[in-house]
Short mmCIF file of C-alpha atoms in Angstrom, two decimals:
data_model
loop_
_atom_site.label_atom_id
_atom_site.label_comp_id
_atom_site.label_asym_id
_atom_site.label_seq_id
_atom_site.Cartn_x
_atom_site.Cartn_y
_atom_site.Cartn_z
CA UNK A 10 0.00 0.00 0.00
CA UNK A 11 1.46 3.56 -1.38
CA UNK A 12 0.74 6.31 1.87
CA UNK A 13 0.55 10.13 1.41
CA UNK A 14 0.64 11.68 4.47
CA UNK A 15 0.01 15.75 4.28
CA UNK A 16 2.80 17.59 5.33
CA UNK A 17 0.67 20.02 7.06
CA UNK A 18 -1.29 17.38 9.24
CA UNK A 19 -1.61 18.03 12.90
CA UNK A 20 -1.49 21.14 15.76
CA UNK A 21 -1.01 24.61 13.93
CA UNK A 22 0.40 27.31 15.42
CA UNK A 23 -2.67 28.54 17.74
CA UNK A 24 -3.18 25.07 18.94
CA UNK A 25 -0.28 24.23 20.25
CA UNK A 26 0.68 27.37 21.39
CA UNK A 27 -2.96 26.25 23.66
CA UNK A 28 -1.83 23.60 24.40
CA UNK A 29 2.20 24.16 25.65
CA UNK A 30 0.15 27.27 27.24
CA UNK A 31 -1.99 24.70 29.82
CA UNK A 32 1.15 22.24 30.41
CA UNK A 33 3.29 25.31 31.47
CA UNK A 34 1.50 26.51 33.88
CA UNK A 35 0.36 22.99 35.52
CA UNK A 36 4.51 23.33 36.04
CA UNK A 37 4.04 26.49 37.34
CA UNK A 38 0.78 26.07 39.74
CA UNK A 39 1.49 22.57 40.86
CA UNK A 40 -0.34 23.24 43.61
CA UNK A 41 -2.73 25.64 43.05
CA UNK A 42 -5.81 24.91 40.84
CA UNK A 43 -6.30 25.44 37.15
CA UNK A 44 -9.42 26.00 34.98
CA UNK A 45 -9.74 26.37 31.26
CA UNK A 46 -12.68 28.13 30.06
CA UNK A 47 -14.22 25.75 27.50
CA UNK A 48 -11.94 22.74 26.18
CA UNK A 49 -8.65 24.49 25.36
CA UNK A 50 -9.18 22.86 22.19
CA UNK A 51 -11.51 20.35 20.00
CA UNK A 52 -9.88 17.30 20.47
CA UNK A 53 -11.17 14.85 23.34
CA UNK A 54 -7.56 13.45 23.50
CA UNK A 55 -5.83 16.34 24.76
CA UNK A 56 -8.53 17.23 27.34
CA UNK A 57 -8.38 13.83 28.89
CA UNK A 58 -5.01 14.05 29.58
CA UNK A 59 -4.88 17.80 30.96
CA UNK A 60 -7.94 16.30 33.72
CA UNK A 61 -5.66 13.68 34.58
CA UNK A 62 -3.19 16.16 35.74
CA UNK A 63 -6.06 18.35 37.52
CA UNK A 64 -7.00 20.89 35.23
CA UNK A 65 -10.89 21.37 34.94
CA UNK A 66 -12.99 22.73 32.11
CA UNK A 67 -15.54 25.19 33.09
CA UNK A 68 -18.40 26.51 30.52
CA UNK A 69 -18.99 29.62 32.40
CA UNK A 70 -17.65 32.05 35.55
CA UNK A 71 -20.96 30.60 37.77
CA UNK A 72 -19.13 27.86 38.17
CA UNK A 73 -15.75 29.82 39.62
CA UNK A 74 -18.08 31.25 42.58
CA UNK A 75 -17.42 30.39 45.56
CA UNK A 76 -14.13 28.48 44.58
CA UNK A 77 -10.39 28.73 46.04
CA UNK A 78 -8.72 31.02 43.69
CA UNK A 79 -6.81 29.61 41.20
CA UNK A 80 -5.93 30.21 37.14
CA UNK A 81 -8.27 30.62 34.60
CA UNK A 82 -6.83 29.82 30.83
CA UNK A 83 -8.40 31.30 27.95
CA UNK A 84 -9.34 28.44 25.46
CA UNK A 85 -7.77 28.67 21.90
CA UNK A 86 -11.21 29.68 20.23
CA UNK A 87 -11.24 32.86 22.32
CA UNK A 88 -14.46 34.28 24.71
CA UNK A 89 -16.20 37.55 24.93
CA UNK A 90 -14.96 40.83 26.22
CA UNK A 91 -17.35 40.18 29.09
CA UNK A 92 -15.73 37.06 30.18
CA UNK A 93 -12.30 38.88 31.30
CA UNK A 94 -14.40 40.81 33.42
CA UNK A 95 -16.17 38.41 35.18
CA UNK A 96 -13.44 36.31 35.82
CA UNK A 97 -11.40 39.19 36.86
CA UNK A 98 -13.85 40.47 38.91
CA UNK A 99 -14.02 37.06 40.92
CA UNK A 100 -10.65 37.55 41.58
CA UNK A 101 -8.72 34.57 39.52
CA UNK A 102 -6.21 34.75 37.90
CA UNK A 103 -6.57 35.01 33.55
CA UNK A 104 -4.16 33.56 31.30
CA UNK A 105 -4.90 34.05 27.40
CA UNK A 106 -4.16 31.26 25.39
CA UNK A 107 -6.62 32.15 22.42
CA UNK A 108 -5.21 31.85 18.98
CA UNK A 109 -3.39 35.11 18.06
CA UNK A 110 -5.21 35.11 14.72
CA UNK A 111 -8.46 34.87 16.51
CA UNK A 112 -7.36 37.37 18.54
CA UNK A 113 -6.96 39.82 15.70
CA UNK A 114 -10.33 39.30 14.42
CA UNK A 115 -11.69 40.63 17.94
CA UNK A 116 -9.56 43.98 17.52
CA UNK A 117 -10.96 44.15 13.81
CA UNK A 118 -14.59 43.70 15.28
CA UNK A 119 -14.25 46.05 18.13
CA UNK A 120 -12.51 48.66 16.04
CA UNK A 121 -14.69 48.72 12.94
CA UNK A 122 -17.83 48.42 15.17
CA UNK A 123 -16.43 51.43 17.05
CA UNK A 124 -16.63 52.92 14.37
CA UNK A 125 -20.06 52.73 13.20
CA UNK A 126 -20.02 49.48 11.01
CA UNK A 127 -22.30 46.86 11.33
CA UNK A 128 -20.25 43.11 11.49
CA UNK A 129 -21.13 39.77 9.43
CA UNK A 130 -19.61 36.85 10.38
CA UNK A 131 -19.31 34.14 8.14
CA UNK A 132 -18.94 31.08 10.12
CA UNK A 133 -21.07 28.28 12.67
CA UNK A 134 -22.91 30.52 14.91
CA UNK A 135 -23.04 27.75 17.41
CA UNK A 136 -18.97 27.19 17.17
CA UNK A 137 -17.60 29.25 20.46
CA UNK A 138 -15.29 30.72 18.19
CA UNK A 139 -17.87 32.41 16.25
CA UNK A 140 -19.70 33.20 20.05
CA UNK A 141 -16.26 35.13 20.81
CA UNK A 142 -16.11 37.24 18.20
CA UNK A 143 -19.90 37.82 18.24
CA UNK A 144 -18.87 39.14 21.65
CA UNK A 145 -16.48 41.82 20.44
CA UNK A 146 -18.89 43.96 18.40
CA UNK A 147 -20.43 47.03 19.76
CA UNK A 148 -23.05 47.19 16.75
CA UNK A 149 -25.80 45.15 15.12
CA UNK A 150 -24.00 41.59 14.33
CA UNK A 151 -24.94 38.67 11.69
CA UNK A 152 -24.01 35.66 11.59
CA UNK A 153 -24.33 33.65 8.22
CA UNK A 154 -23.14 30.33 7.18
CA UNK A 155 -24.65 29.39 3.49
CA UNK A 156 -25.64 30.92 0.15
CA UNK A 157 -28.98 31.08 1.36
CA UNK A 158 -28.29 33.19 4.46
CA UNK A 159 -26.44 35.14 2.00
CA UNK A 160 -29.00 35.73 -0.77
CA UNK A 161 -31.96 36.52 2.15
CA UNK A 162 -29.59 39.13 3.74
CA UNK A 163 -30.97 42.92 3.83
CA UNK A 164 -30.41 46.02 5.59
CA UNK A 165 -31.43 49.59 5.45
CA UNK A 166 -29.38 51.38 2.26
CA UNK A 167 -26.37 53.50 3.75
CA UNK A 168 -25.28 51.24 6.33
CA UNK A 169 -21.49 50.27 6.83
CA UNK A 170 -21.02 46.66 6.23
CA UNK A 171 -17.45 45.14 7.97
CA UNK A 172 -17.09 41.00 6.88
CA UNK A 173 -15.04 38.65 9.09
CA UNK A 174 -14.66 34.79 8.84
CA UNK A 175 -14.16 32.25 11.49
CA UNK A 176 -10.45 31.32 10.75
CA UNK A 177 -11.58 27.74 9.71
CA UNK A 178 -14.01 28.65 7.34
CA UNK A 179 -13.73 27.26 3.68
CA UNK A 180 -11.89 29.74 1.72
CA UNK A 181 -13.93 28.75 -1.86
CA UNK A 182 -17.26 29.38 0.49
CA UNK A 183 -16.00 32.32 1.47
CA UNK A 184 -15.67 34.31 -1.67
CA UNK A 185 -18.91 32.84 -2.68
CA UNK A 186 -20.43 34.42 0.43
CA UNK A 187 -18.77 37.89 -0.08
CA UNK A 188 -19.60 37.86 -3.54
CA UNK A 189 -23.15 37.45 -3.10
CA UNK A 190 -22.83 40.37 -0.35
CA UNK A 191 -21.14 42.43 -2.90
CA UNK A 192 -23.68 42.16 -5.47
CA UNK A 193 -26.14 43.66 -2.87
CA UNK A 194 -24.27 47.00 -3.28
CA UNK A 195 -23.95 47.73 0.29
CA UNK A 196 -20.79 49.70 1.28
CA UNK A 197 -18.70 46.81 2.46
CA UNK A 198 -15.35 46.25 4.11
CA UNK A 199 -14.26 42.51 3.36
CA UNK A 200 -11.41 41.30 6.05
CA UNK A 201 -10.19 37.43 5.28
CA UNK A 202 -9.54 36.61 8.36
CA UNK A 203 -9.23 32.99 7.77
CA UNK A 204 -6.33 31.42 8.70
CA UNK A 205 -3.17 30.44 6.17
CA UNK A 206 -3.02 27.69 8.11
CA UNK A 207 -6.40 26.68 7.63
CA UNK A 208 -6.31 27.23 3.82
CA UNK A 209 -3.16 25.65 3.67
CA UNK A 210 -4.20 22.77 4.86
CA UNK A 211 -7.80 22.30 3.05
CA UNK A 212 -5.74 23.00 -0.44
CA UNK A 213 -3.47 20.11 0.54
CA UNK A 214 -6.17 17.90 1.46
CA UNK A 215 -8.57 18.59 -2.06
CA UNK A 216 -5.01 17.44 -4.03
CA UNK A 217 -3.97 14.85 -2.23
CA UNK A 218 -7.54 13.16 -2.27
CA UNK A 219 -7.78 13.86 -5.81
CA UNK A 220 -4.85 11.43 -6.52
CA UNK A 221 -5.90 8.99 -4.08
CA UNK A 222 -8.09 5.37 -3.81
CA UNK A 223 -8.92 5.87 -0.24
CA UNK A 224 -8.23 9.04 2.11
CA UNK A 225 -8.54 8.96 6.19
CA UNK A 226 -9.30 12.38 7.82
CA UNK A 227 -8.15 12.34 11.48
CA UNK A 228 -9.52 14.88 13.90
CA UNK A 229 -12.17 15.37 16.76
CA UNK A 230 -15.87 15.17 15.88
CA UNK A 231 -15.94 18.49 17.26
CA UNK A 232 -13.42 19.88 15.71
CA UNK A 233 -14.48 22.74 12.69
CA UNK A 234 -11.36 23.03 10.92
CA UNK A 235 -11.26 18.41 10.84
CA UNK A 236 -14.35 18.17 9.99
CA UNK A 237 -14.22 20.68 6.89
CA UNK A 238 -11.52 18.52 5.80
CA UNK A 239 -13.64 15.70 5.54
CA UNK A 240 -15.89 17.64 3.29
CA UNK A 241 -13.40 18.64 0.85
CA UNK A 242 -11.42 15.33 0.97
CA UNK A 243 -15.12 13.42 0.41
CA UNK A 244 -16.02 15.92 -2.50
CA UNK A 245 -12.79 14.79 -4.19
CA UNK A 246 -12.34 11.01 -2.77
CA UNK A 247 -15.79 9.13 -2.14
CA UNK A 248 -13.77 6.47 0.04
CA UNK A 249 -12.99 9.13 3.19
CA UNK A 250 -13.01 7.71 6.13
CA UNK A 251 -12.99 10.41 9.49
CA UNK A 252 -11.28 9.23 12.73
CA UNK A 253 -10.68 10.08 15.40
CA UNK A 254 -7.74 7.69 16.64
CA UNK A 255 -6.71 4.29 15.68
CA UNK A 256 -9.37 2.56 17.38
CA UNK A 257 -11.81 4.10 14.97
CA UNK A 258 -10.07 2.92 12.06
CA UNK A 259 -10.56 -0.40 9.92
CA UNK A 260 -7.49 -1.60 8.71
CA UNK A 261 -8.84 -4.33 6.80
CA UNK A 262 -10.71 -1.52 4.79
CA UNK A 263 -7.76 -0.89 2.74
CA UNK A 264 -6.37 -4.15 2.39
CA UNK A 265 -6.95 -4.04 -1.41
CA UNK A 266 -6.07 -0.44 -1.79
CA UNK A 267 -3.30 1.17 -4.14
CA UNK A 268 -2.68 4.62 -2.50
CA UNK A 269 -3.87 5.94 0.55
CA UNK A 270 -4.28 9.55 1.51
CA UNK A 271 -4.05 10.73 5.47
CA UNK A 272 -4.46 14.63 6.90
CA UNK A 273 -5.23 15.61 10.06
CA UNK A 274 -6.90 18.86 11.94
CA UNK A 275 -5.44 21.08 13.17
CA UNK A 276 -6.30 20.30 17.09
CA UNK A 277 -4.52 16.86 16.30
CA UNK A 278 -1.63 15.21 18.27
CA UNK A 279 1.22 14.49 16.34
CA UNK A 280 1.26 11.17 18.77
CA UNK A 281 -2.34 9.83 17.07
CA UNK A 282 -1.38 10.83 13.51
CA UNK A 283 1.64 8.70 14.31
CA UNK A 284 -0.41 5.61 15.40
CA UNK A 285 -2.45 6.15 12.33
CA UNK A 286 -0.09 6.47 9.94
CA UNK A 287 2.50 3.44 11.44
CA UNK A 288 -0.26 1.02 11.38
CA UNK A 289 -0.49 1.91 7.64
CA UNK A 290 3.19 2.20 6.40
CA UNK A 291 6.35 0.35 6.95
CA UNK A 292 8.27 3.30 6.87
CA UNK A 293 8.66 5.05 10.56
CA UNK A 294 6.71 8.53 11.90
CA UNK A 295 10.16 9.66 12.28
CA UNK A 296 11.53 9.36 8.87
CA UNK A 297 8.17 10.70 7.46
CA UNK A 298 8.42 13.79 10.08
CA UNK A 299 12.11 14.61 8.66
CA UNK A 300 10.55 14.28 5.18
CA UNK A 301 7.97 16.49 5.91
CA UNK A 302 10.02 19.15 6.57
CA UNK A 303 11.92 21.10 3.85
CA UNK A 304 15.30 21.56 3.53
CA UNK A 305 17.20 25.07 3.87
CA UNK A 306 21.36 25.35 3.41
CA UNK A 307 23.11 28.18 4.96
CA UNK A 308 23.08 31.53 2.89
CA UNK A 309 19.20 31.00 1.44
CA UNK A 310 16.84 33.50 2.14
CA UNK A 311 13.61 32.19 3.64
CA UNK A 312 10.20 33.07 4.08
CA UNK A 313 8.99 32.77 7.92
CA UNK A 314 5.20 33.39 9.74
CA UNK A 315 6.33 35.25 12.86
CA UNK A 316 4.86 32.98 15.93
CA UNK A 317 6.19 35.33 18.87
CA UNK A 318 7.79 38.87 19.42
CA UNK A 319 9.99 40.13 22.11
CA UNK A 320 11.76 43.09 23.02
CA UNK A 321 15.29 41.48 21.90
CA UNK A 322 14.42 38.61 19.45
CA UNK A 323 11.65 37.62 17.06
CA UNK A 324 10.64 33.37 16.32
CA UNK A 325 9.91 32.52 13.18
CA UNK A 326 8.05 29.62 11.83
CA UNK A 327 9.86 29.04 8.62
CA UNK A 328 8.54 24.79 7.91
CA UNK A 329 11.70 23.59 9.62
CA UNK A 330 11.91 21.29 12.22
CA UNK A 331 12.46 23.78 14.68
CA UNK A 332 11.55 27.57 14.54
CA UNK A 333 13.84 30.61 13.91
CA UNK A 334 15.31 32.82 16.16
CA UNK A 335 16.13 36.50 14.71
CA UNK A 336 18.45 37.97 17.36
CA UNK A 337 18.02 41.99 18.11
CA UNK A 338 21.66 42.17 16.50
CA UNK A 339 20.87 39.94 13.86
CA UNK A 340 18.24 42.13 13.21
CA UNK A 341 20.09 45.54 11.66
CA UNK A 342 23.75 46.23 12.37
CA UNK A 343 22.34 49.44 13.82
CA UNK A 344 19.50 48.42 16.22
CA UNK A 345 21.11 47.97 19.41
CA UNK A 346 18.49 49.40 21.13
CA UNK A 347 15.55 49.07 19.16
CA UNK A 348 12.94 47.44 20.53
CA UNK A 349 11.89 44.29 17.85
CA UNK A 350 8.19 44.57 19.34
CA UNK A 351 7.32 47.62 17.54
CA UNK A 352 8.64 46.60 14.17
CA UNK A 353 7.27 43.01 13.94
CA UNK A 354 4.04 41.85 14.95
CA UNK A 355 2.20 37.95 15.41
CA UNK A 356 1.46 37.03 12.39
CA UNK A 357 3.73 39.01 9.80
CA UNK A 358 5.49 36.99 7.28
CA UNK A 359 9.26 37.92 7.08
CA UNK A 360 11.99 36.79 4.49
CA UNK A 361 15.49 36.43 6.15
CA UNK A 362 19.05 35.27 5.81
CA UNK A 363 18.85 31.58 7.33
CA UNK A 364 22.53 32.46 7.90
CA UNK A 365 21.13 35.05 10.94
CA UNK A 366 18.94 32.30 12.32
CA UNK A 367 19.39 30.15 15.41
CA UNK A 368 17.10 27.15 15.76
CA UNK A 369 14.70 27.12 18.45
CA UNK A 370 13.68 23.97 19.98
CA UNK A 371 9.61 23.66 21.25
CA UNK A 372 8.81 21.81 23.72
CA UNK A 373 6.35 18.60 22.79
CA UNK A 374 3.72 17.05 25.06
#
């Protein structure tokens, strides 16, 4: 049997950011206790293990009252402005581990909302990432998901339209959506919020599943971002199979089968994609991971997402096996004292020497 396995399968930035966020400060508060408000992400997995080390998901700050005060974490998919405040106000302690690209989806909504727009989101209005951002705006909010909700949409002539999408939201959908909107002739301000990741990732899946006999999607049933690769993976393969671990997969459903496809969400261990994709292959997780990853030589110029800012160096994700580190001095020859937060930013993509790198080793769980 001939496996693909999609070199973007498994946690994304946000997630495991979440993720290293909760394990941290379990090290940290060993004995003090820690909440995370909602699962810190869609996978049932991960959430298992962080109970089995004491950390409890809570679904809203009625159930901090009256508690010994502890930590609360932020889940990846972000809350409402209101949320802080309550939790603040009963007197725990807030860590924020939403996604940073979430996070900049709330300052869009506050900002343009400030500012007299009205805000569509295109997204699941029951996902509680799409509840989060809902709870950003300070004007009239809509929520739409289909062509449908689209098409029916009206409002009142000279009203300011702003357009955000849940960062998992199909990209093709997407444009459909806004281009329905834009027919309207409203006066609208389109921001694609919707993460590279996330369209990186459902572009992989469409072509590898086009090539394909069989394809196994492997992600949490609640997961958005897994589940919309089963979509796009079924549209183009009919044989998809969704999982959630090995346990949910039939191996002898592929016993006949030329070339098998596997991707994974984004909220997914590398540890169960490794299970899957052993059982599978001959060929080790290990050697797959190092081919996964590209190859840079000394002297190229490479393209990085920045993943994390301070004052005196800035990490880059540039596909390698570890992350970059661009020192203050590697920076400029002149910047001695400049202060890299205020010239880079989550989020910005950056093209650098790999010469002026240094690797930076994250920690797994």
């Amino acid at each position: 049997m001939n496996v693909e396995l999609a070199k973007t399968a498994g946690f994304c930035f946000g997630v495991k950011r979440a993720v290293d966020t909760v394990y941290k400060q379990i090290e940290k508060h060993q004995s003090e206790k820690i909440f995370t408000y909602g699962p810190i992400i869609h996978n049932e997995e991960v959430v298992a293990d962080l109970e089995k080390k004491g950390v409890q998901v809570i679904h809203s700050t009625d159930e901090l009252k009256g508690r010994p005060k502890g930590t609360v974490i932020i889940r990846s998919h972000g809350v409402e402005r209101k949320i802080y405040d309550e939790i603040k106000a009963l007197g725990f302690e807030i860590v924020d581990a939403t996604c940073p690209f979430v996070l900049k989806i709330h300052r869009l909504v506050e900002q343009y909302s400030r500012e007299g727009y009205h805000i569509i989101i295109i997204g699941n209005e029951d996902h509680p990432e799409v509840q989060g951002i809902k709870g950003w705006s300070e004007s009239d909010t809509y929520i739409m998901n289909t062509e449908e909700e689209a098409e029916k949409f009206s409002i009142f002539p000279g009203k300011k339209l702003c357009v955000v999408a849940q960062t998992t939201f199909n990209y093709k959908k997407f444009q459909d959506l806004v281009e329905i909107l834009n027919k309207k002739g409203y006066d609208i301000g389109v921001c694609n919020t919707i993460c590279n990741a996330t369209e990186e990732r459902q572009l992989e899946a469409k072509s590898i599943a086009k090539g394909v006999d069989a394809m196994v999607v492997i992600g949490d049933k609640q997961s958005s971002n897994s589940q919309k690769l089963y979509e796009i993976s079924k549209k183009e393969c009919e044989n998809t199979f969704f999982v959630q671990t090995l346990r949910d997969l039939d191996l002898k459903l592929f016993e006949s089968t030329g070339k098998v496809g596997i991707t994974a969400g984004a909220s997914t261990p590398q540890k169960i994609i490794k299970e899957v994709h052993a059982s599978m292959t001959e060929k080790s997780f290990e050697e797959l991971l190092e081919e996964s990853f590209v190859t840079i030589h000394n002297g190229e110029v490479v393209k990085g997402t920045v993943i994390d800012v301070k004052p005196d160096e800035i990490i880059l994700n540039i596909g390698y096996k570890a992350d970059g580190i661009l020192t203050r001095s590697e920076y400029s020859n002149d910047s001695a004292n400049v202060d890299l937060t205020t010239v880079a930013k989550v989020g910005d993509t950056m093209a650098v020497s790999y010469t002026h790198l240094r690797a930076h080793e994250t920690d797994q769980h």
